Short mmCIF file of C-alpha atoms and ligand atoms in Angstrom, two decimals:
data_model
loop_
_atom_site.label_atom_id
_atom_site.label_comp_id
_atom_site.label_asym_id
_atom_site.label_seq_id
_atom_site.Cartn_x
_atom_site.Cartn_y
_atom_site.Cartn_z
CA UNK W 1 -22.85 31.27 -5.81
CA UNK W 2 -19.23 29.90 -6.32
CA UNK W 3 -17.76 31.70 -9.25
CA UNK W 4 -16.22 28.96 -11.64
CA UNK W 5 -12.60 29.61 -12.32
CA UNK W 6 -10.51 28.66 -15.31
CA UNK W 7 -9.93 25.22 -14.00
CA UNK W 8 -12.33 22.29 -14.88
CA UNK W 9 -14.94 21.30 -12.16
CA UNK W 10 -13.33 17.93 -11.76
CA UNK W 11 -9.95 19.40 -11.16
CA UNK W 12 -11.23 21.97 -8.68
CA UNK W 13 -13.29 19.29 -6.85
CA UNK W 14 -10.13 16.84 -6.68
CA UNK W 15 -8.13 19.90 -5.04
CA UNK W 16 -11.06 20.11 -2.70
CA UNK W 17 -11.89 23.61 -3.80
CA UNK W 18 -15.62 24.63 -2.98
CA UNK W 19 -17.47 23.88 -6.24
CA UNK W 20 -20.85 24.90 -7.66
CA UNK W 21 -22.12 21.21 -8.04
CA UNK W 22 -20.52 17.75 -7.76
CA UNK W 23 -18.43 16.43 -10.78
CA UNK W 24 -19.77 13.16 -12.14
CA UNK W 25 -18.05 10.57 -14.45
CA UNK W 26 -18.04 6.81 -14.47
CA UNK W 27 -15.31 4.24 -14.37
CA UNK W 28 -15.34 2.12 -17.74
CA UNK W 29 -17.91 4.87 -19.12
CA UNK W 30 -16.42 4.14 -22.61
CA UNK W 31 -16.63 0.95 -24.35
CA UNK W 32 -18.60 -2.37 -23.71
CA UNK W 33 -21.93 -0.79 -22.58
CA UNK W 34 -22.37 1.62 -25.59
CA UNK W 35 -23.80 0.52 -29.01
CA UNK W 36 -21.79 3.15 -30.73
CA UNK W 37 -18.75 1.63 -29.14
CA UNK W 38 -19.73 -1.86 -30.48
CA UNK W 39 -20.07 -0.28 -33.89
CA UNK W 40 -16.30 0.99 -33.85
CA UNK W 41 -15.28 -2.38 -32.36
CA UNK W 42 -16.45 -3.93 -35.70
CA UNK W 43 -13.28 -2.22 -37.19
CA UNK W 44 -10.72 -3.86 -35.13
CA UNK W 45 -9.80 -5.33 -31.59
CA UNK W 46 -9.55 -3.27 -28.64
CA UNK W 47 -5.56 -3.13 -28.94
CA UNK W 48 -6.05 -2.27 -32.77
CA UNK W 49 -8.38 0.68 -31.64
CA UNK W 50 -5.82 2.10 -29.24
CA UNK W 51 -3.16 2.29 -32.00
CA UNK W 52 -5.74 4.26 -34.12
CA UNK W 53 -5.92 7.90 -32.86
CA UNK W 54 -9.13 8.66 -34.82
CA UNK W 55 -11.05 5.69 -33.51
CA UNK W 56 -9.69 5.95 -29.99
CA UNK W 57 -10.46 9.49 -29.71
CA UNK W 58 -14.06 8.89 -31.01
CA UNK W 59 -14.56 6.04 -28.39
CA UNK W 60 -13.11 8.24 -25.58
CA UNK W 61 -15.78 10.97 -26.57
CA UNK W 62 -18.79 8.80 -26.96
CA UNK W 63 -19.80 8.71 -23.25
CA UNK W 64 -19.21 12.55 -23.03
CA UNK W 65 -21.76 13.04 -25.79
CA UNK W 66 -24.25 10.51 -24.68
CA UNK W 67 -24.24 10.99 -20.89
CA UNK W 68 -22.90 14.55 -20.43
CA UNK W 69 -20.36 13.41 -17.80
CA UNK W 70 -17.86 16.02 -16.58
CA UNK W 71 -14.68 14.05 -17.70
CA UNK W 72 -13.36 11.85 -20.44
CA UNK W 73 -11.27 8.89 -19.67
CA UNK W 74 -8.66 7.79 -22.44
CA UNK W 75 -9.90 4.73 -24.27
CA UNK W 76 -7.01 2.17 -23.64
CA UNK W 77 -6.32 -0.65 -21.30
CA UNK W 78 -3.98 -1.04 -18.12
CA UNK W 79 -2.04 -3.57 -20.29
CA UNK W 80 -1.59 -1.35 -23.36
CA UNK W 81 1.90 -0.03 -22.29
CA UNK W 82 3.10 -3.69 -21.68
CA UNK W 83 1.91 -4.82 -25.14
CA UNK W 84 3.71 -1.54 -26.68
CA UNK W 85 6.95 -2.81 -25.31
CA UNK W 86 6.62 -6.18 -26.78
CA UNK W 87 5.06 -8.36 -23.82
CA UNK W 88 3.07 -11.07 -25.44
CA UNK W 89 -0.37 -9.86 -23.88
CA UNK W 90 -3.61 -10.10 -25.82
CA UNK W 91 -7.10 -8.93 -24.72
CA UNK W 92 -9.37 -12.02 -25.14
CA UNK W 93 -13.12 -11.46 -25.66
CA UNK W 94 -15.24 -12.21 -22.54
CA UNK W 95 -11.98 -12.97 -20.44
CA UNK W 96 -9.71 -9.90 -20.30
CA UNK W 97 -5.77 -9.51 -20.61
CA UNK W 98 -4.19 -12.91 -21.28
CA UNK W 99 -0.24 -13.29 -21.15
CA UNK W 100 1.22 -16.16 -23.33
CA UNK W 101 4.21 -16.75 -21.18
CA UNK W 102 3.51 -15.66 -17.39
CA UNK W 103 6.18 -14.03 -15.33
CA UNK W 104 7.62 -16.44 -12.93
CA UNK W 105 11.30 -15.86 -12.38
CA UNK W 106 14.11 -13.01 -12.41
CA UNK W 107 14.87 -13.88 -15.88
CA UNK W 108 11.36 -12.50 -16.86
CA UNK W 109 12.25 -9.06 -15.67
CA UNK W 110 14.23 -8.46 -18.77
CA UNK W 111 10.94 -8.57 -20.81
CA UNK W 112 9.96 -5.13 -19.24
CA UNK W 113 12.20 -2.58 -20.68
CA UNK W 114 11.44 1.07 -20.43
CA UNK W 115 8.39 2.46 -22.13
CA UNK W 116 9.02 5.13 -24.58
CA UNK W 117 5.92 6.45 -25.67
CA UNK W 118 6.97 8.59 -28.55
CA UNK W 119 8.57 5.44 -30.23
CA UNK W 120 6.57 2.54 -28.86
CA UNK W 121 3.05 4.14 -29.06
CA UNK W 122 3.02 7.30 -31.11
CA UNK W 123 -0.74 7.05 -31.20
CA UNK W 124 -1.15 7.85 -27.55
CA UNK W 125 -0.33 11.60 -27.79
CA UNK W 126 -1.88 11.86 -30.92
CA UNK W 127 -5.23 10.48 -29.58
CA UNK W 128 -4.89 12.75 -26.66
CA UNK W 129 -4.40 15.77 -28.93
CA UNK W 130 -7.61 14.94 -30.90
CA UNK W 131 -9.47 14.39 -27.62
CA UNK W 132 -8.57 17.72 -25.94
CA UNK W 133 -9.04 19.62 -29.12
CA UNK W 134 -12.80 18.69 -28.92
CA UNK W 135 -13.12 18.87 -25.06
CA UNK W 136 -10.88 21.99 -24.22
CA UNK W 137 -13.47 24.47 -25.33
CA UNK W 138 -16.31 22.60 -23.54
CA UNK W 139 -14.01 23.05 -20.28
CA UNK W 140 -14.27 19.02 -19.95
CA UNK W 141 -10.88 17.45 -18.77
CA UNK W 142 -9.34 14.20 -19.89
CA UNK W 143 -8.27 11.76 -17.11
CA UNK W 144 -5.10 9.89 -17.86
CA UNK W 145 -4.75 6.33 -16.27
CA UNK W 146 -2.54 3.54 -15.75
CA UNK W 147 -2.63 0.14 -14.05
CA UNK W 148 -0.80 0.16 -10.62
CA UNK W 149 2.05 -2.09 -10.15
CA UNK W 150 0.50 -4.96 -7.98
CA UNK W 151 -2.69 -4.96 -10.58
CA UNK W 152 -0.40 -5.33 -13.56
CA UNK W 153 1.91 -7.98 -11.74
CA UNK W 154 -1.20 -9.94 -10.99
CA UNK W 155 -1.98 -10.24 -14.78
CA UNK W 156 1.80 -10.94 -15.66
CA UNK W 157 2.39 -13.64 -12.87
CA UNK W 158 -1.23 -15.26 -13.10
CA UNK W 159 -1.16 -15.20 -16.97
CA UNK W 160 -4.59 -13.77 -16.82
CA UNK W 161 -7.50 -12.64 -14.77
CA UNK W 162 -7.55 -14.17 -11.16
CA UNK W 163 -9.91 -14.00 -8.33
CA UNK W 164 -7.51 -14.75 -5.53
CA UNK W 165 -4.21 -13.81 -6.95
CA UNK W 166 -2.58 -16.73 -5.28
CA UNK W 167 0.52 -17.13 -7.62
CA UNK W 168 0.93 -13.36 -7.28
CA UNK W 169 0.87 -13.46 -3.73
CA UNK W 170 3.02 -16.85 -3.62
CA UNK W 171 5.95 -14.65 -5.39
CA UNK W 172 5.27 -11.90 -3.09
CA UNK W 173 5.81 -13.90 0.07
CA UNK W 174 8.43 -16.37 -1.17
CA UNK W 175 10.72 -14.07 -3.02
CA UNK W 176 9.95 -10.49 -1.93
CA UNK W 177 13.03 -9.05 -3.36
CA UNK W 178 12.04 -10.40 -6.90
CA UNK W 179 8.51 -8.93 -6.40
CA UNK W 180 9.75 -5.63 -5.27
CA UNK W 181 11.85 -5.42 -8.38
CA UNK W 182 9.00 -6.46 -10.52
CA UNK W 183 6.58 -3.91 -9.00
CA UNK W 184 9.40 -1.18 -9.53
CA UNK W 185 9.79 -1.92 -13.12
CA UNK W 186 6.05 -1.81 -13.65
CA UNK W 187 5.76 1.50 -11.56
CA UNK W 188 8.59 2.80 -13.98
CA UNK W 189 6.39 2.08 -17.17
CA UNK W 190 3.24 3.51 -15.47
CA UNK W 191 5.14 6.63 -14.79
CA UNK W 192 6.36 6.74 -18.28
CA UNK W 193 2.99 6.33 -19.60
CA UNK W 194 1.37 8.96 -17.49
CA UNK W 195 3.88 11.39 -18.20
CA UNK W 196 3.20 11.18 -21.99
CA UNK W 197 -0.57 11.45 -21.09
CA UNK W 198 -0.15 14.59 -18.97
CA UNK W 199 2.43 16.10 -21.69
CA UNK W 200 -0.19 15.62 -24.23
CA UNK W 201 -3.08 17.28 -22.38
CA UNK W 202 -4.57 14.91 -19.69
CA UNK W 203 -5.61 17.20 -16.69
CA UNK W 204 -6.00 14.60 -14.02
CA UNK W 205 -4.72 10.88 -13.64
CA UNK W 206 -6.07 7.91 -11.94
CA UNK W 207 -3.93 4.90 -10.90
CA UNK W 208 -6.04 1.72 -10.99
CA UNK W 209 -5.03 -0.93 -8.52
CA UNK W 210 -8.28 -2.84 -8.83
CA UNK W 211 -7.16 -6.15 -7.28
CA UNK W 212 -5.13 -4.82 -4.35
CA UNK W 213 -8.20 -5.52 -1.96
CA UNK W 214 -6.95 -8.91 -1.73
CA UNK W 215 -4.05 -8.09 0.30
CA UNK W 216 -4.06 -7.65 4.16
CA UNK W 217 -2.84 -4.25 5.80
CA UNK W 218 0.31 -5.68 6.74
CA UNK W 219 1.04 -7.14 3.27
CA UNK W 220 0.23 -3.82 1.83
CA UNK W 221 2.34 -1.61 4.28
CA UNK W 222 5.45 -4.21 3.86
CA UNK W 223 5.29 -4.90 0.07
CA UNK W 224 3.33 -2.52 -1.83
CA UNK W 225 3.34 1.08 -0.05
CA UNK W 226 7.15 1.92 -0.66
CA UNK W 227 6.90 1.30 -4.47
CA UNK W 228 3.63 3.26 -4.47
CA UNK W 229 5.13 6.05 -2.48
CA UNK W 230 7.84 6.42 -4.85
CA UNK W 231 5.50 6.15 -7.81
CA UNK W 232 3.34 9.20 -6.28
CA UNK W 233 6.19 11.20 -5.54
CA UNK W 234 7.15 10.92 -9.11
CA UNK W 235 3.74 11.69 -10.30
CA UNK W 236 3.58 14.78 -8.15
CA UNK W 237 6.11 16.30 -10.75
CA UNK W 238 3.24 16.25 -13.39
CA UNK W 239 1.39 18.77 -11.37
CA UNK W 240 -2.29 17.39 -11.69
CA UNK W 241 -4.44 15.70 -9.28
CA UNK W 242 -3.74 11.92 -8.66
CA UNK W 243 -6.52 9.33 -7.76
CA UNK W 244 -5.69 6.08 -6.51
CA UNK W 245 -8.39 3.33 -6.78
CA UNK W 246 -8.93 -0.33 -5.87
CA UNK W 247 -11.96 -2.66 -5.30
CA UNK W 248 -12.85 -4.06 -1.79
CA UNK W 249 -10.38 -1.78 0.02
CA UNK W 250 -12.42 -0.78 2.89
CA UNK W 251 -9.57 -1.87 4.99
CA UNK W 252 -6.96 -0.17 3.11
CA UNK W 253 -8.15 3.29 2.80
CA UNK W 254 -5.90 5.13 5.01
CA UNK W 255 -2.97 3.09 3.63
CA UNK W 256 -3.98 4.16 0.11
CA UNK W 257 -3.88 7.76 1.04
CA UNK W 258 -0.28 7.19 2.41
CA UNK W 259 0.88 6.82 -1.02
CA UNK W 260 0.51 10.52 -1.35
CA UNK W 261 -2.57 10.48 -3.61
CA UNK W 262 -4.62 13.53 -3.82
CA UNK W 263 -7.97 11.40 -4.02
CA UNK W 264 -9.08 8.05 -2.71
CA UNK W 265 -11.58 6.00 -5.05
CA UNK W 266 -14.08 4.21 -2.63
CA UNK W 267 -16.03 1.13 -3.68
CA UNK W 268 -19.90 0.52 -2.78
CA UNK W 269 -19.00 -1.64 0.42
CA UNK W 270 -18.31 1.09 2.46
CA UNK W 271 -20.31 4.21 3.45
CA UNK W 272 -18.81 7.47 2.14
CA UNK W 273 -19.20 9.13 5.62
CA UNK W 274 -17.08 6.30 7.05
CA UNK W 275 -14.61 6.52 4.29
CA UNK W 276 -14.22 10.18 5.15
CA UNK W 277 -13.38 9.26 8.63
CA UNK W 278 -10.47 7.03 7.56
CA UNK W 279 -9.07 9.04 4.85
CA UNK W 280 -7.00 12.17 5.88
CA UNK W 281 -8.81 15.55 5.34
CA UNK W 282 -6.34 16.63 2.64
CA UNK W 283 -7.65 13.90 0.07
CA UNK W 284 -10.68 14.08 -1.89
CA UNK W 285 -13.08 11.08 -2.16
CA UNK W 286 -14.27 9.40 -5.27
CA UNK W 287 -17.45 7.08 -5.55
CA UNK W 288 -19.35 5.07 -4.58
CA UNK W 289 -22.54 3.91 -6.36
CA UNK W 290 -22.75 0.14 -6.58
CA UNK W 291 -22.64 -0.49 -10.55
CA UNK W 292 -25.32 -3.07 -10.11
CA UNK W 293 -27.70 -0.34 -9.03
CA UNK W 294 -27.70 0.78 -12.65
CA UNK W 295 -29.56 -2.35 -13.32
CA UNK W 296 -32.47 -1.59 -11.02
CA UNK W 297 -35.49 0.37 -11.67
CA UNK W 298 -35.41 4.35 -11.74
CA UNK W 299 -36.67 4.81 -8.24
CA UNK W 300 -34.11 2.41 -6.80
CA UNK W 301 -31.46 4.44 -8.72
CA UNK W 302 -32.81 7.70 -7.34
CA UNK W 303 -32.84 6.58 -3.62
CA UNK W 304 -29.14 5.47 -3.81
CA UNK W 305 -27.98 8.42 -5.74
CA UNK W 306 -29.76 10.48 -3.02
CA UNK W 307 -28.16 8.61 -0.22
CA UNK W 308 -24.54 8.88 -1.78
CA UNK W 309 -25.13 12.57 -2.20
CA UNK W 310 -26.31 13.05 1.29
CA UNK W 311 -23.45 11.02 3.06
CA UNK W 312 -20.77 12.72 0.68
CA UNK W 313 -18.38 15.25 2.32
CA UNK W 314 -19.24 18.90 1.75
CA UNK W 315 -15.95 19.54 -0.36
CA UNK W 316 -13.89 17.07 -2.24
CA UNK W 317 -16.43 14.81 -3.48
CA UNK W 318 -16.43 13.31 -7.13
CA UNK W 319 -19.54 11.22 -7.81
CA UNK W 320 -18.55 7.94 -9.60
CA UNK W 321 -19.39 4.12 -9.30
CA UNK W 322 -17.59 1.91 -6.93
CA UNK W 323 -16.32 -0.06 -9.75
CA UNK W 324 -16.77 0.00 -13.66
CA UNK W 325 -20.05 0.25 -15.52
CA UNK W 326 -21.23 -3.20 -16.12
CA UNK W 327 -21.38 -4.48 -19.72
CA UNK W 328 -25.41 -5.25 -19.46
CA UNK W 329 -26.04 -1.57 -18.27
CA UNK W 330 -28.90 0.20 -20.65
CA UNK W 331 -26.91 2.99 -22.24
CA UNK W 332 -29.50 5.62 -21.27
CA UNK W 333 -29.10 4.97 -17.42
CA UNK W 334 -25.82 6.69 -16.68
CA UNK W 335 -26.98 9.77 -18.33
CA UNK W 336 -29.98 9.86 -15.95
CA UNK W 337 -27.68 9.52 -12.99
CA UNK W 338 -25.50 12.62 -14.24
CA UNK W 339 -28.57 14.61 -14.57
CA UNK W 340 -29.66 13.53 -11.17
CA UNK W 341 -26.38 14.42 -9.39
CA UNK W 342 -26.48 17.64 -11.06
CA UNK W 343 -29.84 18.50 -9.88
CA UNK W 344 -29.27 17.38 -6.26
CA UNK W 345 -26.06 19.02 -5.81
CA UNK W 346 -26.64 22.16 -7.43
CA UNK W 347 -29.53 22.52 -4.80
CA UNK W 348 -27.26 21.44 -2.09
CA UNK W 349 -24.61 24.06 -2.98
CA UNK W 350 -27.04 26.95 -3.30
CA UNK W 351 -29.17 25.75 -0.15
O1 1CP P 401 -12.60 -5.72 -26.55
C1 1CP P 401 -13.20 -5.19 -25.80
O2 1CP P 401 -14.15 -4.39 -25.75
C2 1CP P 401 -13.09 -5.95 -24.35
C3 1CP P 401 -13.53 -5.12 -23.05
C4 1CP P 401 -12.57 -3.98 -22.54
C5 1CP P 401 -12.70 -2.77 -22.76
C6 1CP P 401 -13.57 -1.96 -23.48
C7 1CP P 401 -11.32 -4.50 -21.84
C8 1CP P 401 -10.97 -5.90 -21.58
N1 1CP P 401 -10.57 -3.33 -21.42
C9 1CP P 401 -11.27 -2.23 -22.01
C10 1CP P 401 -10.97 -0.88 -21.90
C11 1CP P 401 -10.54 -0.33 -20.66
N2 1CP P 401 -10.07 -1.10 -19.65
C12 1CP P 401 -10.65 1.18 -20.26
C13 1CP P 401 -11.32 1.98 -21.09
C14 1CP P 401 -12.75 2.15 -21.04
C15 1CP P 401 -13.33 3.25 -20.00
O3 1CP P 401 -12.86 3.19 -18.88
O4 1CP P 401 -14.14 3.94 -20.37
C16 1CP P 401 -10.18 1.27 -18.90
C17 1CP P 401 -10.11 2.47 -18.13
C18 1CP P 401 -9.75 -0.31 -18.45
C19 1CP P 401 -9.00 -0.40 -17.36
C20 1CP P 401 -8.77 -1.77 -16.86
N3 1CP P 401 -8.52 -2.77 -17.69
C21 1CP P 401 -8.76 -2.21 -15.57
C22 1CP P 401 -9.00 -1.26 -14.33
C23 1CP P 401 -10.54 -0.80 -14.11
C24 1CP P 401 -11.35 -1.92 -13.60
O5 1CP P 401 -12.35 -2.13 -14.33
O6 1CP P 401 -11.03 -2.58 -12.51
C25 1CP P 401 -8.62 -3.44 -15.39
C26 1CP P 401 -8.62 -4.54 -14.33
C27 1CP P 401 -8.58 -3.86 -16.75
C28 1CP P 401 -7.99 -5.39 -17.26
C29 1CP P 401 -9.32 -5.67 -18.30
N4 1CP P 401 -9.29 -5.56 -19.47
C30 1CP P 401 -10.38 -6.19 -19.97
C31 1CP P 401 -11.16 -6.78 -19.03
C32 1CP P 401 -12.42 -7.29 -19.26
C33 1CP P 401 -10.36 -6.59 -17.87
C34 1CP P 401 -10.85 -7.14 -16.53
C35 1CP P 401 -10.35 -8.54 -16.45
C36 1CP P 401 -10.49 -9.35 -14.97
O7 1CP P 401 -11.63 -9.56 -14.53
O8 1CP P 401 -9.49 -9.27 -14.65
#
């Protein structure tokens, strides 16, 4: 038996310490797939909820209560700090973040001032204090998060969700200096947000670079990596484990590790065993069940969970989906996965 230390299971696994079982949580576990969220949502928009500590804390805690996951993730959105500094961004139902005046020129950079959470969004620290007051005694950590500069830039430049990120790439390739300055501003805002979240009680952080998989290796190395290295250097000062995640990044995994991240999130397109060979041993791995598997019959879910547990490294694995919980997921299903991972990996640890 591995004796549990004072630190939460998730934090120990992120540090690649031997653990008594594999921790499990789900990206986008709060919100859209839960009936209890839809009830709270009747009281206000997503942005309104993030400015109400009682409601934001309640929604953050809902999946912990219902599914029994090993971590909570703050209920917020990657564009919330941008809205808080006055960028005209709105979250439209069924679409996602929409920016009224997209960013296209150097003059637009002046719209990205520093994020001072204490003044711009006092609800942030208050929400986290309410959450950790409830979770602390249970030994369950809160994960703080932010959007990575490229993914945030894609919403600002495109004006909303985009499959190809063509305008974003066009700016990156035609005016690399402007693009670098935009990423640097966004990295600063991301760091300011994460610092506040950790100061208020978050015990791990995740940087969502959801759409970075549309870049080539050379593009990532030339245009993104230098900014990400600086960001992760700055985040190291916070003293908590740092995860980087993007969708469709099988070709970028070693470069994502070069940011300095402590853990690399892996989507479902690549086997964990192959990811393990690509990512240096010092990094933990998170993933990587296809979210669509949660829509399949129980026996399919069980076989897929088993396959992932078997291909996972012996230390430094955090069980998660390869991307967020899909809105149509039955609210009972994630809890079944939690119980299965617990059963399978406790057996593995004591075998
Ligand atoms: O009003 C609503 O309920 C709208 C749905 C919704 C919710 C519940 C959106 C719109 N955002 C959120 C909350 C949210 N967003 C959370 C907290 C919930 C949780 O994780 O449990 C988190 C972590 C995010 C992060 C987020 N927002 C990402 C990164 C993760 C990922 O899924 O890749 C991204 C890319 C966004 C943008 C966004 N916000 C909302 C939507 C529908 C989208 C994606 C739009 C697109 O396809 O580009």
